[in-house]
Coordinates of C-alpha atoms in Angstrom, one line a residue:
M465 CA 15.0 -5.4 -37.3
N466 CA 18.6 -4.1 -37.3
M467 CA 19.0 -3.3 -33.6
E468 CA 22.1 -1.4 -34.3
N469 CA 20.3 1.5 -36.0
K470 CA 18.4 4.4 -34.5
Y471 CA 14.7 4.6 -35.1
T472 CA 12.1 7.3 -35.5
P473 CA 8.3 7.1 -35.6
E474 CA 8.7 7.6 -39.4
L475 CA 10.9 4.5 -39.8
I476 CA 8.6 2.4 -37.6
A477 CA 5.6 3.5 -39.7
T478 CA 7.2 2.1 -42.9
S479 CA 7.8 -1.2 -41.3
Q480 CA 5.7 -4.2 -40.2
F481 CA 7.3 -4.4 -36.8
K482 CA 4.9 -5.1 -33.9
F483 CA 5.6 -4.7 -30.2
S484 CA 4.0 -6.3 -27.1
I485 CA 4.2 -5.4 -23.4
P486 CA 4.9 -8.6 -21.5
L487 CA 2.9 -9.7 -18.4
Y488 CA 5.5 -8.6 -15.9
Q489 CA 5.6 -5.0 -17.2
R490 CA 3.1 -2.9 -15.2
L491 CA 0.3 -0.7 -16.5
F492 CA 0.9 2.7 -18.1
A493 CA 1.8 5.1 -15.3
W494 CA 2.6 8.5 -16.9
K495 CA 0.5 11.3 -15.7
K496 CA -0.3 14.6 -17.4
K497 CA 2.8 16.3 -16.0
E498 CA 5.2 13.6 -17.6
V499 CA 3.4 13.7 -21.0
T500 CA 3.3 17.6 -21.0
K501 CA 7.0 17.8 -20.0
L502 CA 8.1 15.6 -22.9
L503 CA 6.0 17.8 -25.3
F504 CA 7.6 20.9 -23.9
D505 CA 11.1 19.4 -24.3
L506 CA 10.4 18.5 -27.9
K507 CA 9.0 22.0 -28.7
E508 CA 12.0 23.6 -27.1
H509 CA 14.5 21.3 -28.8
F510 CA 12.9 22.0 -32.3
A511 CA 13.1 25.7 -31.7
K512 CA 16.8 25.8 -30.6
M513 CA 18.5 23.0 -32.6
P514 CA 19.3 22.7 -36.3
A515 CA 16.6 21.0 -38.4
D516 CA 18.6 17.8 -38.7
E517 CA 19.3 17.4 -34.9
P518 CA 17.3 14.4 -33.5
Y519 CA 15.6 14.5 -30.1
Y520 CA 16.8 11.3 -28.4
L521 CA 14.2 9.5 -26.3
G522 CA 16.7 6.9 -25.0
M523 CA 17.1 3.1 -25.3
L524 CA 14.3 0.6 -25.8
T525 CA 15.1 -3.0 -24.9
C526 CA 13.5 -5.9 -26.8
I527 CA 13.3 -9.6 -27.1
D528 CA 12.7 -11.1 -30.6
M529 CA 9.6 -13.3 -30.4
K530 CA 9.6 -14.1 -34.1
N531 CA 6.3 -12.4 -35.0
H532 CA 6.7 -9.5 -32.7
Y533 CA 9.1 -7.9 -30.2
D534 CA 8.5 -7.9 -26.5
L535 CA 9.3 -4.5 -24.9
I536 CA 11.4 -5.4 -21.9
D537 CA 12.4 -1.8 -21.1
G538 CA 10.8 1.2 -22.5
Q539 CA 7.0 0.4 -22.6
Q540 CA 6.1 3.7 -21.0
R541 CA 7.9 5.7 -23.7
F542 CA 6.6 3.5 -26.5
T543 CA 3.0 3.8 -25.2
V544 CA 3.4 7.6 -25.1
M545 CA 4.4 7.6 -28.8
T546 CA 1.3 5.6 -29.5
L547 CA -0.8 8.2 -27.7
F548 CA 1.0 10.9 -29.7
A549 CA 0.1 9.1 -32.9
I550 CA -3.6 8.9 -31.9
I551 CA -3.8 12.7 -31.6
F552 CA -1.2 13.7 -34.2
K553 CA -2.9 11.6 -37.0
E554 CA -5.5 14.3 -37.1
Y555 CA -2.8 16.8 -38.2
D556 CA -0.7 14.5 -40.4
D557 CA -2.1 11.2 -41.7
K558 CA 1.4 9.6 -41.8
W559 CA 1.0 9.0 -38.1
S560 CA -1.8 6.6 -39.0
C561 CA 0.8 4.3 -40.5
F562 CA 2.6 4.2 -37.1
L563 CA -0.6 3.0 -35.5
M564 CA -1.2 0.2 -37.9
D565 CA -4.9 0.3 -37.2
G566 CA -4.2 -0.2 -33.5
N567 CA -2.1 -3.3 -34.0
R568 CA 1.4 -1.8 -33.6
L569 CA 1.3 -2.2 -29.8
N570 CA -0.2 -5.2 -28.0
F571 CA -0.8 -5.7 -24.3
I572 CA -0.4 -9.4 -23.4
A573 CA -3.3 -10.6 -21.2
R574 CA -4.6 -7.0 -21.0
S575 CA -7.5 -7.3 -23.5
D576 CA -9.2 -4.2 -22.1
D577 CA -6.1 -2.0 -22.8
K578 CA -5.7 -3.5 -26.3
A579 CA -9.4 -2.8 -27.1
Y580 CA -9.1 0.7 -25.7
I581 CA -6.1 1.6 -27.9
K582 CA -7.9 0.1 -30.9
S583 CA -11.0 2.1 -30.3
K584 CA -9.0 5.3 -29.9
T585 CA -7.0 4.6 -33.0
N586 CA -10.0 3.9 -35.2
G587 CA -12.2 6.6 -33.7
Y588 CA -15.1 4.6 -32.4
P589 CA -16.5 4.9 -28.9
T590 CA -14.8 2.9 -26.1
K591 CA -17.0 0.4 -24.2
T592 CA -17.3 0.3 -20.4
Y593 CA -13.5 0.2 -19.8
V594 CA -11.4 3.4 -19.9
N595 CA -7.7 3.5 -19.1
K596 CA -7.6 6.6 -16.9
N597 CA -3.9 7.4 -17.3
M598 CA -4.1 7.0 -21.1
E599 CA -7.2 9.1 -21.3
E600 CA -5.4 11.7 -19.2
G601 CA -2.4 11.6 -21.5
L602 CA -4.5 12.0 -24.7
A603 CA -6.2 15.1 -23.1
A604 CA -2.8 16.5 -22.2
I605 CA -1.6 16.1 -25.8
T606 CA -4.7 17.8 -27.2
G607 CA -4.5 20.6 -24.7
F608 CA -0.8 21.2 -25.4
L609 CA -1.4 21.6 -29.1
E610 CA -4.3 23.9 -28.6
S611 CA -2.6 26.0 -25.9
Y612 CA 1.0 26.4 -27.1
F613 CA 0.6 27.0 -30.8
N614 CA -1.1 29.9 -32.5
T615 CA -2.0 28.5 -35.9
Q616 CA -2.9 25.1 -37.3
E617 CA 0.2 25.4 -39.5
E618 CA 2.4 25.5 -36.4
R619 CA 0.7 22.5 -35.0
I620 CA 1.2 20.5 -38.3
E621 CA 4.8 21.5 -38.4
F622 CA 5.3 20.3 -34.8
V623 CA 3.7 16.9 -35.3
Q624 CA 5.7 16.4 -38.5
Q625 CA 9.0 17.2 -36.6
V626 CA 8.1 14.7 -33.9
F627 CA 7.5 12.1 -36.6
T628 CA 10.9 12.5 -38.2
R629 CA 13.1 13.7 -35.3
L630 CA 12.0 11.8 -32.2
T631 CA 14.7 9.2 -32.1
F632 CA 15.5 6.1 -30.0
F633 CA 17.8 3.2 -30.1
F634 CA 17.0 -0.5 -29.7
S635 CA 19.0 -3.0 -27.7
Y636 CA 18.5 -6.7 -28.1
L637 CA 18.3 -9.5 -25.5
P638 CA 18.4 -13.1 -26.6
S639 CA 15.1 -15.0 -26.2
S640 CA 16.8 -17.4 -23.8
Y641 CA 16.3 -14.7 -21.1
L642 CA 12.6 -15.5 -21.1
A643 CA 13.3 -19.1 -20.2
D644 CA 15.5 -18.0 -17.3
T645 CA 13.9 -15.3 -15.2
T646 CA 17.0 -15.0 -13.1
S647 CA 18.9 -13.9 -16.2
L648 CA 16.3 -11.3 -16.9
N649 CA 16.5 -10.1 -13.4
K650 CA 20.3 -9.9 -13.6
Y651 CA 19.9 -7.8 -16.7
F652 CA 17.7 -5.2 -14.9
E653 CA 19.9 -5.2 -11.8
A654 CA 22.8 -4.3 -14.2
M655 CA 21.0 -1.3 -15.7
N656 CA 22.2 1.9 -14.0
A657 CA 20.7 4.6 -16.2
Q658 CA 16.9 4.4 -16.1
G659 CA 16.0 1.1 -14.6
K660 CA 15.7 -1.0 -11.5
G661 CA 15.9 -4.7 -10.9
L662 CA 12.6 -6.6 -11.0
E663 CA 11.2 -7.1 -7.6
Q664 CA 10.7 -10.8 -6.5
H665 CA 7.0 -10.5 -6.8
E666 CA 7.3 -9.3 -10.5
I667 CA 9.4 -12.4 -11.3
L668 CA 7.0 -14.6 -9.5
K669 CA 4.1 -13.2 -11.6
V670 CA 5.9 -14.3 -14.7
Q671 CA 6.6 -17.8 -13.3
L672 CA 3.0 -18.4 -12.1
M673 CA 1.5 -17.1 -15.3
R674 CA 3.6 -19.2 -17.7
G675 CA 1.5 -21.7 -19.6
E676 CA -1.8 -20.7 -18.0
K677 CA -4.8 -20.5 -20.2
E678 CA -6.9 -17.8 -18.6
Q679 CA -4.1 -15.2 -18.5
D680 CA -6.4 -12.2 -18.9
Y681 CA -8.5 -13.3 -16.0
L682 CA -5.5 -14.1 -13.8
T683 CA -3.7 -10.9 -14.7
H684 CA -6.8 -8.9 -13.6
I685 CA -6.7 -10.6 -10.3
W686 CA -3.0 -10.0 -9.8
N687 CA -3.2 -6.3 -10.8
L688 CA -6.2 -5.7 -8.5
T689 CA -4.8 -7.5 -5.4
S690 CA -1.2 -6.0 -5.8
M691 CA -2.4 -2.4 -5.3
M692 CA -2.4 -2.3 -1.5
D693 CA -2.8 1.5 -1.3
H694 CA -6.5 1.4 -2.0
P695 CA -9.3 -1.1 -1.4
I696 CA -9.9 -3.7 -4.1
I697 CA -13.4 -2.3 -4.6
A698 CA -13.4 1.4 -5.2
K699 CA -16.1 3.5 -3.6
E700 CA -17.8 5.9 -5.9
E701 CA -18.1 9.5 -4.6
D702 CA -21.9 9.4 -4.5
Q703 CA -22.2 5.8 -3.5
D704 CA -24.2 5.0 -0.4
E705 CA -22.2 3.4 2.4
A706 CA -24.6 0.5 2.7
C707 CA -24.5 -0.2 -1.0
Y708 CA -20.7 -0.1 -1.0
R709 CA -20.5 -2.7 1.8
Q710 CA -23.0 -4.8 -0.1
F711 CA -20.6 -5.1 -3.0
Y712 CA -18.0 -6.5 -0.7
E713 CA -20.4 -8.9 1.0
E714 CA -21.7 -10.2 -2.3
A715 CA -18.1 -10.6 -3.7
I716 CA -17.0 -12.5 -0.6
S717 CA -20.2 -14.7 -0.8
L718 CA -19.3 -15.5 -4.4
C719 CA -15.8 -16.5 -3.3
R720 CA -17.2 -18.9 -0.7
Q721 CA -19.2 -20.5 -3.4
K722 CA -16.0 -20.6 -5.6
R723 CA -17.6 -18.4 -8.2
F724 CA -14.5 -16.4 -8.5
H725 CA -15.1 -15.0 -12.0
E726 CA -18.3 -13.4 -10.8
A727 CA -16.6 -12.1 -7.7
L728 CA -14.0 -10.4 -9.9
E729 CA -16.7 -8.7 -11.8
K730 CA -17.8 -7.0 -8.6
C731 CA -14.5 -5.2 -8.3
R732 CA -12.5 -5.2 -11.6
Y733 CA -13.8 -2.2 -13.3
T734 CA -14.3 -0.1 -10.2
S735 CA -10.8 -0.5 -9.1
L736 CA -8.8 -1.3 -12.1
D737 CA -9.2 2.1 -13.7
D738 CA -7.5 3.8 -10.7
E739 CA -4.4 1.7 -10.7
E740 CA -1.2 3.7 -10.6
E741 CA 1.8 1.6 -11.2
Y742 CA 5.3 2.6 -12.3
S743 CA 7.4 0.7 -14.7
I744 CA 11.1 0.1 -15.1
D745 CA 11.8 3.0 -17.5
V746 CA 10.3 5.8 -15.3
I747 CA 11.8 4.9 -12.0
Q748 CA 15.3 6.1 -11.1
P749 CA 17.7 3.4 -9.9
E750 CA 17.2 2.7 -6.3
K751 CA 16.4 -0.1 -3.9
I752 CA 12.6 -0.3 -3.8
E753 CA 11.3 -1.7 -0.5
F754 CA 7.7 -2.4 0.4
K755 CA 6.9 -0.7 3.6
Q756 CA 3.4 -0.4 5.1
N757 CA 4.5 2.5 7.3
S758 CA 4.2 5.2 4.6
Y759 CA 3.6 8.7 5.7
E760 CA 2.3 10.0 2.4
D761 CA -1.3 11.1 2.3
G762 CA -3.7 8.3 1.3
E763 CA -4.8 4.8 2.3
N764 CA -2.5 1.9 3.0
S765 CA -3.0 -1.7 3.9
I766 CA -1.5 -2.8 7.2
I767 CA 0.7 -5.3 5.3
S768 CA 2.7 -5.0 2.1
F769 CA 2.1 -7.0 -1.1
P770 CA 5.0 -9.4 -0.6
E771 CA 3.7 -10.1 2.9
F772 CA 0.3 -10.7 1.5
L773 CA 1.7 -13.1 -1.0
L774 CA 3.4 -15.0 1.8
L775 CA 0.2 -15.1 3.8
V776 CA -1.8 -16.5 0.9
L777 CA 1.0 -19.0 0.3
D778 CA 0.8 -20.1 3.9
V779 CA -3.0 -20.5 3.7
C780 CA -2.7 -22.5 0.4
T781 CA -0.4 -25.0 2.1
G782 CA -2.4 -25.6 5.2
G783 CA -1.7 -22.5 7.2
E784 CA 1.0 -24.1 9.4
Q785 CA 4.1 -22.5 8.0
P786 CA 6.7 -21.3 10.7
A787 CA 7.7 -17.8 11.4
S788 CA 10.7 -18.2 9.1
H789 CA 8.3 -18.5 6.2
Y790 CA 7.6 -14.8 6.3
Q791 CA 10.6 -13.4 4.7
P792 CA 9.8 -11.1 1.8
D793 CA 13.4 -11.2 0.5
K794 CA 13.0 -15.0 0.0
L795 CA 9.6 -14.9 -1.7
I796 CA 10.6 -16.9 -4.8
E797 CA 12.5 -19.4 -2.7
K798 CA 9.4 -20.0 -0.5
F799 CA 7.2 -20.5 -3.6
D800 CA 9.6 -22.9 -5.2
A801 CA 9.6 -25.0 -2.0
L802 CA 5.8 -25.2 -1.8
K803 CA 4.4 -24.8 -5.4
T804 CA 3.4 -28.4 -5.7
Y805 CA 0.6 -27.8 -3.1
F806 CA -1.6 -25.8 -5.5
T807 CA -2.1 -24.7 -9.1
A808 CA -1.5 -21.2 -10.3
G809 CA -5.3 -20.7 -10.7
E810 CA -6.0 -21.8 -7.2
F811 CA -3.4 -19.4 -5.8
Y812 CA -4.7 -16.5 -7.8
E813 CA -8.3 -17.1 -6.7
K814 CA -7.2 -17.4 -3.0
M815 CA -5.4 -14.0 -3.5
L816 CA -8.7 -12.5 -4.7
Y817 CA -10.6 -14.1 -1.8
Y818 CA -8.2 -13.0 0.9
R819 CA -7.8 -9.5 -0.4
L820 CA -11.6 -9.1 -0.2
L821 CA -11.5 -10.4 3.4
L822 CA -8.5 -8.3 4.3
D823 CA -10.1 -5.1 3.0
Y824 CA -13.5 -5.7 4.4
Y825 CA -12.9 -7.0 7.9
T826 CA -9.5 -5.5 8.7
I827 CA -8.4 -1.9 9.4
R828 CA -6.7 0.2 6.9
R829 CA -4.3 3.0 7.6
D830 CA -5.6 6.5 6.5
I831 CA -2.9 9.2 6.3
K832 CA -3.8 12.8 6.2
D833 CA -1.3 15.6 6.6
G834 CA 1.3 13.1 7.8
Q835 CA -1.0 11.8 10.6
G836 CA -2.2 8.2 10.7
N837 CA -5.7 7.1 11.5
Y838 CA -7.6 3.8 10.9
S839 CA -10.7 3.0 9.0
L840 CA -12.8 -0.2 8.8
I841 CA -15.2 -0.7 6.0
L842 CA -17.2 -3.3 8.0
K843 CA -20.0 -1.8 10.1
G844 CA -22.1 -3.1 12.9
P845 CA -23.5 -1.5 16.0
K846 CA -21.3 1.6 16.5
D847 CA -19.9 0.5 19.9
D848 CA -19.0 -2.9 18.5
S849 CA -17.5 -1.5 15.3
D850 CA -15.4 1.0 17.3
K851 CA -14.1 -1.7 19.7
L852 CA -13.1 -4.0 16.7
K853 CA -11.3 -1.1 15.0
Q854 CA -9.5 -0.1 18.1
Y855 CA -8.5 -3.6 19.1
Q856 CA -7.1 -4.3 15.6
S857 CA -5.2 -1.0 15.8
M858 CA -3.7 -2.2 19.1
L859 CA -2.7 -5.5 17.6
Y860 CA -1.2 -3.8 14.5
V861 CA 1.1 -1.5 16.5
S862 CA 2.0 -4.0 19.2
T863 CA 2.4 -7.2 17.4
E864 CA 5.8 -7.5 15.5
A865 CA 4.6 -10.5 13.5
F866 CA 1.4 -9.6 11.8
Y867 CA 0.6 -13.2 10.8
N868 CA 0.3 -14.2 14.5
W869 CA -3.1 -12.5 14.6
L870 CA -4.0 -11.8 11.0
K871 CA -3.7 -15.3 9.7
P872 CA -6.0 -17.0 12.2
Y873 CA -8.5 -14.2 11.9
L874 CA -8.7 -14.3 8.1
R875 CA -8.9 -18.1 8.1
K876 CA -11.8 -18.0 10.5
L877 CA -13.5 -15.4 8.3
E878 CA -12.9 -17.6 5.2
Q879 CA -14.6 -20.5 7.0
D880 CA -17.6 -18.2 7.7
E881 CA -17.5 -18.8 11.4
L882 CA -17.6 -15.1 12.6
H883 CA -20.8 -13.2 11.9
S884 CA -20.7 -10.0 13.9
C885 CA -18.2 -7.4 15.1
A886 CA -18.7 -8.7 18.6
E887 CA -17.8 -12.2 17.6
M888 CA -14.8 -11.0 15.7
L889 CA -13.6 -9.0 18.7
A890 CA -14.1 -11.9 21.0
F891 CA -12.1 -14.1 18.7
L892 CA -9.2 -11.7 18.4
K893 CA -9.1 -11.2 22.2
K894 CA -9.1 -14.9 22.8
E895 CA -6.2 -15.5 20.4
D896 CA -4.3 -12.5 21.8
N897 CA -4.8 -13.7 25.3
E898 CA -3.4 -17.1 24.4
R899 CA -0.3 -15.5 22.9
H900 CA 0.2 -13.3 26.0
S901 CA -1.1 -15.6 28.7
I902 CA 0.9 -14.4 31.6
L903 CA 1.2 -10.9 32.9
P904 CA 4.9 -10.2 33.7
A905 CA 5.9 -9.8 37.4
R906 CA 5.9 -6.2 38.7
K907 CA 9.7 -6.0 38.5
D908 CA 9.5 -7.1 34.8
L909 CA 7.3 -4.2 34.0
S910 CA 9.8 -1.5 35.1
Y911 CA 12.0 0.7 32.9
K912 CA 15.0 -1.4 33.9
A913 CA 13.4 -4.7 32.9
S914 CA 15.3 -6.6 30.3
G915 CA 12.3 -7.8 28.2
N916 CA 10.1 -5.9 25.8
I917 CA 7.3 -4.5 27.9
R918 CA 5.8 -2.2 25.2
Y919 CA 2.9 -4.7 24.4
W920 CA 1.6 -4.3 28.0
F921 CA 1.4 -0.4 27.7
W922 CA -0.6 -0.8 24.4
R923 CA -2.8 -3.4 25.9
L924 CA -3.4 -1.3 28.9
D925 CA -4.3 1.8 26.8
Y926 CA -6.8 -0.3 24.8
Y927 CA -8.7 -1.5 27.9
L928 CA -8.6 2.0 29.4
W929 CA -10.2 3.2 26.2
E930 CA -12.8 0.4 26.2
Q931 CA -13.6 0.8 29.9
R932 CA -13.2 4.6 29.9
S933 CA -16.5 5.1 31.7
T934 CA -14.9 3.4 34.7
F935 CA -12.0 5.8 34.9
F936 CA -13.1 9.1 33.4
N937 CA -16.0 11.5 33.7
E938 CA -18.3 12.3 30.8
E939 CA -16.2 15.2 29.5
E940 CA -12.9 13.3 29.8
Q941 CA -14.5 10.3 28.0
K942 CA -14.9 12.4 24.9
I943 CA -11.2 13.1 24.9
V944 CA -10.3 9.4 25.4
E945 CA -12.7 8.4 22.7
H946 CA -10.5 10.1 20.0
Y947 CA -7.3 8.2 21.0
V948 CA -5.4 6.7 18.1
F949 CA -2.9 3.9 18.5
R950 CA 0.4 4.6 16.9
R951 CA 3.6 2.7 16.5
N952 CA 5.1 4.5 19.6
R953 CA 8.5 3.2 20.6
S954 CA 9.5 5.3 23.5
I955 CA 8.8 4.8 27.2
E956 CA 8.5 8.1 29.2
H957 CA 8.9 8.9 32.8
L958 CA 6.4 11.4 34.2
H959 CA 8.7 12.1 37.1
P960 CA 12.0 12.6 35.1
Q961 CA 15.1 10.6 35.4
D962 CA 17.2 13.7 35.6
E963 CA 16.1 15.2 38.9
S964 CA 18.2 18.4 38.7
H965 CA 15.1 20.5 38.7
N966 CA 12.7 18.2 40.5
E967 CA 12.2 16.6 43.9
E968 CA 14.3 13.5 44.3
W969 CA 12.6 10.1 44.2
E970 CA 13.9 6.6 45.0
E971 CA 15.4 5.0 41.9
E972 CA 13.0 2.1 42.0
A973 CA 10.0 4.5 42.1
V974 CA 11.3 6.6 39.2
H975 CA 11.6 3.5 36.9
S976 CA 8.4 1.8 38.2
F977 CA 5.4 0.9 36.0
G978 CA 3.4 3.4 37.9
N979 CA 5.6 6.3 36.7
L980 CA 5.8 5.2 33.0
A981 CA 3.8 5.7 29.9
M982 CA 4.6 5.0 26.2
I983 CA 4.6 8.0 23.9
S984 CA 6.1 8.8 20.4
Q985 CA 9.8 9.2 20.1
S986 CA 9.4 12.8 18.9
F987 CA 7.3 13.7 21.9
N988 CA 9.7 12.0 24.3
S989 CA 12.6 13.8 22.8
Q990 CA 10.7 17.0 23.2
Q991 CA 10.0 16.1 26.8
S992 CA 13.6 15.0 27.6
N993 CA 14.3 15.7 31.2
D994 CA 12.2 18.8 31.4
H995 CA 10.7 20.0 34.7
I996 CA 7.6 18.0 35.5
Q997 CA 5.6 21.2 35.4
I998 CA 6.4 21.5 31.7
K999 CA 5.5 17.9 31.1
F1000 CA 2.0 18.5 32.7
A1001 CA 1.6 21.6 30.5
R1002 CA 2.3 19.7 27.3
I1003 CA -0.2 17.0 28.3
H1004 CA -2.8 19.7 29.0
E1005 CA -2.2 20.8 25.4
Q1006 CA -2.8 17.2 24.1
I1007 CA -6.0 17.2 26.1
S1008 CA -7.2 20.4 24.6
N1009 CA -6.4 19.2 21.1
K1010 CA -7.9 15.7 21.7
S1011 CA -4.5 14.3 20.6
L1012 CA -3.5 12.1 23.5
Q1013 CA -0.2 10.3 23.2
S1014 CA -1.1 7.9 26.0
I1015 CA -4.4 7.2 27.9
K1016 CA -2.3 5.9 30.8
M1017 CA -0.4 9.3 30.9
F1018 CA -3.7 11.1 30.9
L1019 CA -4.9 9.0 33.8
M1020 CA -1.8 9.7 35.8
C1021 CA -2.3 13.5 35.4
K1022 CA -5.9 13.1 36.3
L1023 CA -5.0 11.3 39.5
A1024 CA -2.7 14.2 40.4
D1025 CA -5.6 16.6 39.8
F1026 CA -3.6 17.9 36.9
N1027 CA -1.2 19.5 39.3
Y1028 CA 2.4 18.4 39.0
Q1029 CA 3.1 19.0 42.7
N1030 CA 0.6 16.3 43.5
W1031 CA 2.5 13.6 41.5
T1032 CA 4.3 11.8 44.3
M1033 CA 5.9 8.4 44.8
K1034 CA 2.9 7.3 46.9
L1035 CA 0.4 8.3 44.1
A1036 CA 2.6 6.5 41.5
K1037 CA 2.6 3.3 43.6
E1038 CA -1.2 3.5 44.0
H1039 CA -1.6 4.0 40.2
E1040 CA 0.7 1.0 39.6
N1041 CA -1.3 -1.3 41.9
E1042 CA -4.5 -0.3 40.2
M1043 CA -3.2 -0.7 36.6
I1044 CA -1.6 -4.1 37.3
E1045 CA -4.8 -5.3 38.8
F1046 CA -6.7 -3.9 35.8
L1047 CA -4.4 -5.7 33.4
E1048 CA -5.0 -9.0 35.3
R1049 CA -8.8 -8.4 35.0
S1050 CA -8.4 -7.6 31.2
F1051 CA -8.0 -11.4 30.4
Y1052 CA -11.6 -11.8 31.5
I1053 CA -13.1 -8.8 29.7
S1054 CA -14.7 -10.5 26.7
D1055 CA -16.1 -7.3 25.1

């Protein structure tokens, strides 16, 4: 192939060139809107420009693999051309030559996608697997031709113009880049037009896969486990909850028996079809960071994929790695240092096992309209399930290092030593109590304390929630029951620091634990140094909407009979004494 020339589908169709999408390239990600936009752009271009004016699709980057070319950059656009050909061949048979009986484009280690393209090319029914995004793209192409052209002649003319005028250039990378993934990464980092540097986990995927025999099997595991924004087993709309949980329990049981191929079959087709990944050529250049604190609607795991990889690596090497191990920006470095402890196959299978455990036994974040909640697939007696979900939520928001609680919990589950929600809760409490074995002195719980006291506010809110019948009447318990733990970062004074419009308190009393609660930064900013009457009014609003920011704050208002004039230094001191005593007792509350 002369890489200096420009190419069209017509030129490709007259050649024997074959293309492959490497392992580290992600799945086809274009949706209907991207496919339709390209078709509109083509139609508009052909209408406005002279007949010999090409429509430039951009640069495609390849590596010569002797019998084919690996598409390093441009796989999304080349796949779209393949989808064009599948539909367009019905209007002009020249497009069939582009398809080469479904052999023009290959998907390395993705036999399902390869078989899907072949079946669509040759017109025979697909089997059980359907690539959802490709299917949507094909429907968009058919719909566009039917909706935006009046006659068959106009459609034929359009597909012929695409065949001869859709134009792209090839750039060439030497094959030595494949032997040195750091060189390949440097290439992507240097791209400043339509690319991004490969993330470390993408480079790691290539390194782990090199030389492995069961690449199709391992790739399926990687693709499934890497998608942290939905459970690894997808729930069908009409699927019974008990049946859905049984899928997880059976898959986990198979993993315990080391029957990983069978475990994968429990989830591969239900989840794989819904994957939405974005590749190099459709992402604008920017630094991509994995953050679990997304505020877009949808589900999210409580840890990111790089964090998950580091967790599995820790477990594969004995589970005794130090805190410095958990550095996502040093993912490859950590693997290089520890890779002699396991084979690639063992690591992938541990990934599958731990994703199943993580999804089933651990909370997930559920975002709706920008508000976060938590869900837990595991179910037991309602009271036990609710406590487990709430306690995990408290640990999630209060524990900076997720591995401190999540690693021992998942390892215990892997060993099949926890058999009920009550046992899981007791284990988590025991571990947490050992990490926070000493309640700080009273002075160290004040606003002026030098240490980080936020954990103790979150812990207190959990136990106030759990023991709500002790502190609240039946109607109030219904309000407390809906409390959701959030990553609040702001400590609020009920009696304000600025006393310009309020009765003056002693400074020690203003900053005491009894006058403090932890609320969201936005709400704290709204509260500012408002008159205490306004603060009470806002808390009333939270109560009415069942959207408490702090159970402790609710209790403080209740103690004042919801009358700001009753909130005195004496009452704040009494509340402080009661809450400190309650925190001390919490170490002995097992469930």
